[in-house]
Amino acid sequence: MQIQQMYQELILDHYRDPHGSGLREPYDAESHHVNPTCGDEVTLRVKVDTAAGAIADVSYETLGCSISQASVSVLHDLLVGKSIDEAWRILGSFQEMAQGRGQVEPDEEVLGDGVAFAGVARYPARVKCALLGWMAFKDAVSRTDLTIDMPDTEGSPA
């Protein structure tokens, strides 16, 4: 099986069986983002363990294409349980890969299943789909009371 075909299958797996789907309580912040170019939507909630400085939970509801839905499922897997600082590093790596126009080699150690979205970078219209949940996460965490250094994400498509 070719690597691109394997990545497409991985995206479809996350789309068909999304991890962390469904809005849960309690939560510390919520964000709703819409991709105006295609109509994809995500409502995302974040629960933070302030004592540990870590992401305790990410829950969400999505409406849209397989890429946007699968991407937020991967986000859930990658970020729940991670420190805030590590979550920002992962977000930054995912964003760099997605916006890299196919020129950025993803680090599987950092991105896990997220590397499946590397091919999306070659299709500018799909980059916003892949980043929709990630930008909602960034927005939600920025609404918490934590003092955090957020990555520089100028030029963000979301």
PDB file of C-alpha atoms in Angstrom:
ATOM      1  CA  MET A   1       0.000   0.000   0.000  1.00  0.00           C
ATOM      2  CA  GLN A   2       1.371   3.417  -0.921  1.00  0.00           C
ATOM      3  CA  ILE A   3       1.950   5.942   1.858  1.00  0.00           C
ATOM      4  CA  GLN A   4      -0.612   8.443   0.478  1.00  0.00           C
ATOM      5  CA  GLN A   5      -3.245   5.721   0.324  1.00  0.00           C
ATOM      6  CA  MET A   6      -2.414   4.720   3.896  1.00  0.00           C
ATOM      7  CA  TYR A   7      -2.762   8.357   5.019  1.00  0.00           C
ATOM      8  CA  GLN A   8      -6.108   8.669   3.228  1.00  0.00           C
ATOM      9  CA  GLU A   9      -7.295   5.545   5.027  1.00  0.00           C
ATOM     10  CA  LEU A  10      -6.134   6.972   8.373  1.00  0.00           C
ATOM     11  CA  ILE A  11      -8.104  10.172   7.746  1.00  0.00           C
ATOM     12  CA  LEU A  12     -11.177   8.136   6.824  1.00  0.00           C
ATOM     13  CA  ASP A  13     -10.770   6.010   9.970  1.00  0.00           C
ATOM     14  CA  HIS A  14     -10.795   9.142  12.160  1.00  0.00           C
ATOM     15  CA  TYR A  15     -13.765  10.484  10.189  1.00  0.00           C
ATOM     16  CA  ARG A  16     -15.785   7.271  10.581  1.00  0.00           C
ATOM     17  CA  ASP A  17     -14.827   6.714  14.235  1.00  0.00           C
ATOM     18  CA  PRO A  18     -14.024  10.136  15.711  1.00  0.00           C
ATOM     19  CA  HIS A  19     -12.146  10.176  19.013  1.00  0.00           C
ATOM     20  CA  GLY A  20     -13.448  12.540  21.689  1.00  0.00           C
ATOM     21  CA  SER A  21     -16.553  13.556  19.740  1.00  0.00           C
ATOM     22  CA  GLY A  22     -19.525  14.996  21.602  1.00  0.00           C
ATOM     23  CA  LEU A  23     -19.590  18.083  23.797  1.00  0.00           C
ATOM     24  CA  ARG A  24     -18.823  17.281  27.440  1.00  0.00           C
ATOM     25  CA  GLU A  25     -19.014  19.093  30.732  1.00  0.00           C
ATOM     26  CA  PRO A  26     -17.363  20.435  32.750  1.00  0.00           C
ATOM     27  CA  TYR A  27     -15.247  22.629  30.525  1.00  0.00           C
ATOM     28  CA  ASP A  28     -13.240  25.808  30.974  1.00  0.00           C
ATOM     29  CA  ALA A  29     -13.642  27.369  27.542  1.00  0.00           C
ATOM     30  CA  GLU A  30     -15.592  26.897  24.358  1.00  0.00           C
ATOM     31  CA  SER A  31     -14.992  28.160  20.855  1.00  0.00           C
ATOM     32  CA  HIS A  32     -17.069  27.950  17.689  1.00  0.00           C
ATOM     33  CA  HIS A  33     -15.301  28.344  14.341  1.00  0.00           C
ATOM     34  CA  VAL A  34     -16.673  28.300  10.814  1.00  0.00           C
ATOM     35  CA  ASN A  35     -14.747  27.956   7.584  1.00  0.00           C
ATOM     36  CA  PRO A  36     -16.552  30.513   5.406  1.00  0.00           C
ATOM     37  CA  THR A  37     -15.201  29.062   2.162  1.00  0.00           C
ATOM     38  CA  CYS A  38     -16.905  25.699   2.570  1.00  0.00           C
ATOM     39  CA  GLY A  39     -19.243  25.952   5.573  1.00  0.00           C
ATOM     40  CA  ASP A  40     -17.426  23.466   7.833  1.00  0.00           C
ATOM     41  CA  GLU A  41     -18.093  24.168  11.522  1.00  0.00           C
ATOM     42  CA  VAL A  42     -16.648  23.070  14.838  1.00  0.00           C
ATOM     43  CA  THR A  43     -17.675  23.806  18.399  1.00  0.00           C
ATOM     44  CA  LEU A  44     -14.816  22.809  20.669  1.00  0.00           C
ATOM     45  CA  ARG A  45     -14.568  22.691  24.461  1.00  0.00           C
ATOM     46  CA  VAL A  46     -11.389  22.499  26.497  1.00  0.00           C
ATOM     47  CA  LYS A  47     -11.034  21.376  30.094  1.00  0.00           C
ATOM     48  CA  VAL A  48      -7.721  22.319  31.674  1.00  0.00           C
ATOM     49  CA  ASP A  49      -6.161  20.714  34.739  1.00  0.00           C
ATOM     50  CA  THR A  50      -4.802  23.954  36.179  1.00  0.00           C
ATOM     51  CA  ALA A  51      -2.868  22.205  38.946  1.00  0.00           C
ATOM     52  CA  ALA A  52      -0.924  20.179  36.384  1.00  0.00           C
ATOM     53  CA  GLY A  53      -0.972  22.844  33.653  1.00  0.00           C
ATOM     54  CA  ALA A  54      -2.277  20.219  31.249  1.00  0.00           C
ATOM     55  CA  ILE A  55      -5.131  19.617  28.845  1.00  0.00           C
ATOM     56  CA  ALA A  56      -7.601  17.420  30.732  1.00  0.00           C
ATOM     57  CA  ASP A  57     -10.145  17.043  27.916  1.00  0.00           C
ATOM     58  CA  VAL A  58     -11.065  18.256  24.462  1.00  0.00           C
ATOM     59  CA  SER A  59     -14.617  17.623  23.307  1.00  0.00           C
ATOM     60  CA  TYR A  60     -16.273  18.830  20.154  1.00  0.00           C
ATOM     61  CA  GLU A  61     -19.085  18.707  17.630  1.00  0.00           C
ATOM     62  CA  THR A  62     -18.310  19.084  13.949  1.00  0.00           C
ATOM     63  CA  LEU A  63     -20.182  19.550  10.739  1.00  0.00           C
ATOM     64  CA  GLY A  64     -18.250  19.349   7.521  1.00  0.00           C
ATOM     65  CA  CYS A  65     -15.925  17.382   5.338  1.00  0.00           C
ATOM     66  CA  SER A  66     -13.946  14.308   6.324  1.00  0.00           C
ATOM     67  CA  ILE A  67     -10.725  16.334   6.586  1.00  0.00           C
ATOM     68  CA  SER A  68     -12.063  18.838   9.123  1.00  0.00           C
ATOM     69  CA  GLN A  69     -13.776  16.133  11.172  1.00  0.00           C
ATOM     70  CA  ALA A  70     -10.819  13.750  11.144  1.00  0.00           C
ATOM     71  CA  SER A  71      -8.387  16.544  11.997  1.00  0.00           C
ATOM     72  CA  VAL A  72     -10.176  17.429  15.237  1.00  0.00           C
ATOM     73  CA  SER A  73     -10.295  13.721  16.155  1.00  0.00           C
ATOM     74  CA  VAL A  74      -6.500  13.585  15.745  1.00  0.00           C
ATOM     75  CA  LEU A  75      -6.206  16.828  17.743  1.00  0.00           C
ATOM     76  CA  HIS A  76      -8.063  15.155  20.611  1.00  0.00           C
ATOM     77  CA  ASP A  77      -5.704  12.173  20.575  1.00  0.00           C
ATOM     78  CA  LEU A  78      -2.582  14.328  20.393  1.00  0.00           C
ATOM     79  CA  LEU A  79      -3.424  16.991  22.982  1.00  0.00           C
ATOM     80  CA  VAL A  80      -5.424  15.418  25.822  1.00  0.00           C
ATOM     81  CA  GLY A  81      -3.053  14.791  28.712  1.00  0.00           C
ATOM     82  CA  LYS A  82      -0.312  17.026  27.333  1.00  0.00           C
ATOM     83  CA  SER A  83       1.071  20.062  29.119  1.00  0.00           C
ATOM     84  CA  ILE A  84      -0.042  23.424  27.781  1.00  0.00           C
ATOM     85  CA  ASP A  85       3.483  24.082  26.485  1.00  0.00           C
ATOM     86  CA  GLU A  86       3.612  20.722  24.708  1.00  0.00           C
ATOM     87  CA  ALA A  87       0.136  21.305  23.242  1.00  0.00           C
ATOM     88  CA  TRP A  88       1.378  24.595  21.738  1.00  0.00           C
ATOM     89  CA  ARG A  89       4.410  22.861  20.252  1.00  0.00           C
ATOM     90  CA  ILE A  90       2.200  20.202  18.677  1.00  0.00           C
ATOM     91  CA  LEU A  91      -0.215  22.840  17.382  1.00  0.00           C
ATOM     92  CA  GLY A  92       2.701  24.795  15.912  1.00  0.00           C
ATOM     93  CA  SER A  93       4.098  21.690  14.201  1.00  0.00           C
ATOM     94  CA  PHE A  94       0.709  20.751  12.769  1.00  0.00           C
ATOM     95  CA  GLN A  95       0.117  24.278  11.517  1.00  0.00           C
ATOM     96  CA  GLU A  96       3.586  24.506   9.970  1.00  0.00           C
ATOM     97  CA  MET A  97       3.039  21.204   8.166  1.00  0.00           C
ATOM     98  CA  ALA A  98      -0.464  22.139   6.973  1.00  0.00           C
ATOM     99  CA  GLN A  99       0.639  25.532   5.682  1.00  0.00           C
ATOM    100  CA  GLY A 100       3.928  24.275   4.238  1.00  0.00           C
ATOM    101  CA  ARG A 101       2.570  23.698   0.707  1.00  0.00           C
ATOM    102  CA  GLY A 102       3.943  20.159   0.817  1.00  0.00           C
ATOM    103  CA  GLN A 103       7.490  21.355   1.527  1.00  0.00           C
ATOM    104  CA  VAL A 104       7.538  20.616   5.286  1.00  0.00           C
ATOM    105  CA  GLU A 105       8.543  17.120   6.353  1.00  0.00           C
ATOM    106  CA  PRO A 106       6.266  16.234   9.300  1.00  0.00           C
ATOM    107  CA  ASP A 107       7.769  14.774  12.465  1.00  0.00           C
ATOM    108  CA  GLU A 108       5.835  11.597  13.250  1.00  0.00           C
ATOM    109  CA  GLU A 109       7.239  11.593  16.796  1.00  0.00           C
ATOM    110  CA  VAL A 110       5.448  14.917  17.414  1.00  0.00           C
ATOM    111  CA  LEU A 111       2.383  14.597  15.191  1.00  0.00           C
ATOM    112  CA  GLY A 112       1.513  10.894  15.320  1.00  0.00           C
ATOM    113  CA  ASP A 113      -1.559  10.341  13.125  1.00  0.00           C
ATOM    114  CA  GLY A 114      -1.408  14.049  12.257  1.00  0.00           C
ATOM    115  CA  VAL A 115       1.205  13.277   9.601  1.00  0.00           C
ATOM    116  CA  ALA A 116      -1.666  11.912   7.514  1.00  0.00           C
ATOM    117  CA  PHE A 117      -2.622  15.523   6.790  1.00  0.00           C
ATOM    118  CA  ALA A 118       0.718  16.368   5.164  1.00  0.00           C
ATOM    119  CA  GLY A 119      -0.784  15.879   1.708  1.00  0.00           C
ATOM    120  CA  VAL A 120      -3.502  18.432   2.449  1.00  0.00           C
ATOM    121  CA  ALA A 121      -0.826  21.153   2.379  1.00  0.00           C
ATOM    122  CA  ARG A 122      -0.667  20.862  -1.410  1.00  0.00           C
ATOM    123  CA  TYR A 123      -4.330  21.899  -1.676  1.00  0.00           C
ATOM    124  CA  PRO A 124      -4.780  25.441  -0.289  1.00  0.00           C
ATOM    125  CA  ALA A 125      -8.567  25.141  -0.148  1.00  0.00           C
ATOM    126  CA  ARG A 126      -8.243  22.116   2.155  1.00  0.00           C
ATOM    127  CA  VAL A 127      -5.706  23.667   4.555  1.00  0.00           C
ATOM    128  CA  LYS A 128      -8.470  25.650   6.265  1.00  0.00           C
ATOM    129  CA  CYS A 129     -10.425  22.427   6.701  1.00  0.00           C
ATOM    130  CA  ALA A 130      -7.493  20.688   8.377  1.00  0.00           C
ATOM    131  CA  LEU A 131      -6.763  23.674  10.645  1.00  0.00           C
ATOM    132  CA  LEU A 132     -10.345  24.495  11.666  1.00  0.00           C
ATOM    133  CA  GLY A 133     -10.367  22.500  14.906  1.00  0.00           C
ATOM    134  CA  TRP A 134      -6.795  23.496  15.749  1.00  0.00           C
ATOM    135  CA  MET A 135      -7.625  27.205  15.525  1.00  0.00           C
ATOM    136  CA  ALA A 136     -10.748  26.616  17.644  1.00  0.00           C
ATOM    137  CA  PHE A 137      -8.511  24.901  20.220  1.00  0.00           C
ATOM    138  CA  LYS A 138      -6.090  27.842  20.187  1.00  0.00           C
ATOM    139  CA  ASP A 139      -8.986  30.262  20.624  1.00  0.00           C
ATOM    140  CA  ALA A 140     -10.571  28.252  23.451  1.00  0.00           C
ATOM    141  CA  VAL A 141      -7.340  27.887  25.444  1.00  0.00           C
ATOM    142  CA  SER A 142      -6.607  31.585  25.013  1.00  0.00           C
ATOM    143  CA  ARG A 143      -9.913  32.204  26.856  1.00  0.00           C
ATOM    144  CA  THR A 144      -8.768  30.331  29.963  1.00  0.00           C
ATOM    145  CA  ASP A 145      -7.107  32.008  32.926  1.00  0.00           C
ATOM    146  CA  LEU A 146      -3.771  30.350  32.264  1.00  0.00           C
ATOM    147  CA  THR A 147      -0.760  32.476  31.517  1.00  0.00           C
ATOM    148  CA  ILE A 148       0.649  30.809  28.464  1.00  0.00           C
ATOM    149  CA  ASP A 149       3.001  31.652  25.656  1.00  0.00           C
ATOM    150  CA  MET A 150       1.047  31.039  22.506  1.00  0.00           C
ATOM    151  CA  PRO A 151       2.963  30.252  19.334  1.00  0.00           C
ATOM    152  CA  ASP A 152       3.299  32.867  16.655  1.00  0.00           C
ATOM    153  CA  THR A 153       0.650  31.870  14.141  1.00  0.00           C
ATOM    154  CA  GLU A 154       0.581  34.922  11.929  1.00  0.00           C
ATOM    155  CA  GLY A 155      -0.929  34.228   8.583  1.00  0.00           C
ATOM    156  CA  SER A 156      -3.255  31.647  10.082  1.00  0.00           C
ATOM    157  CA  PRO A 157      -5.920  30.755   7.536  1.00  0.00           C
ATOM    158  CA  ALA A 158      -8.607  30.227  10.145  1.00  0.00           C
TER     159      ALA A 158
END
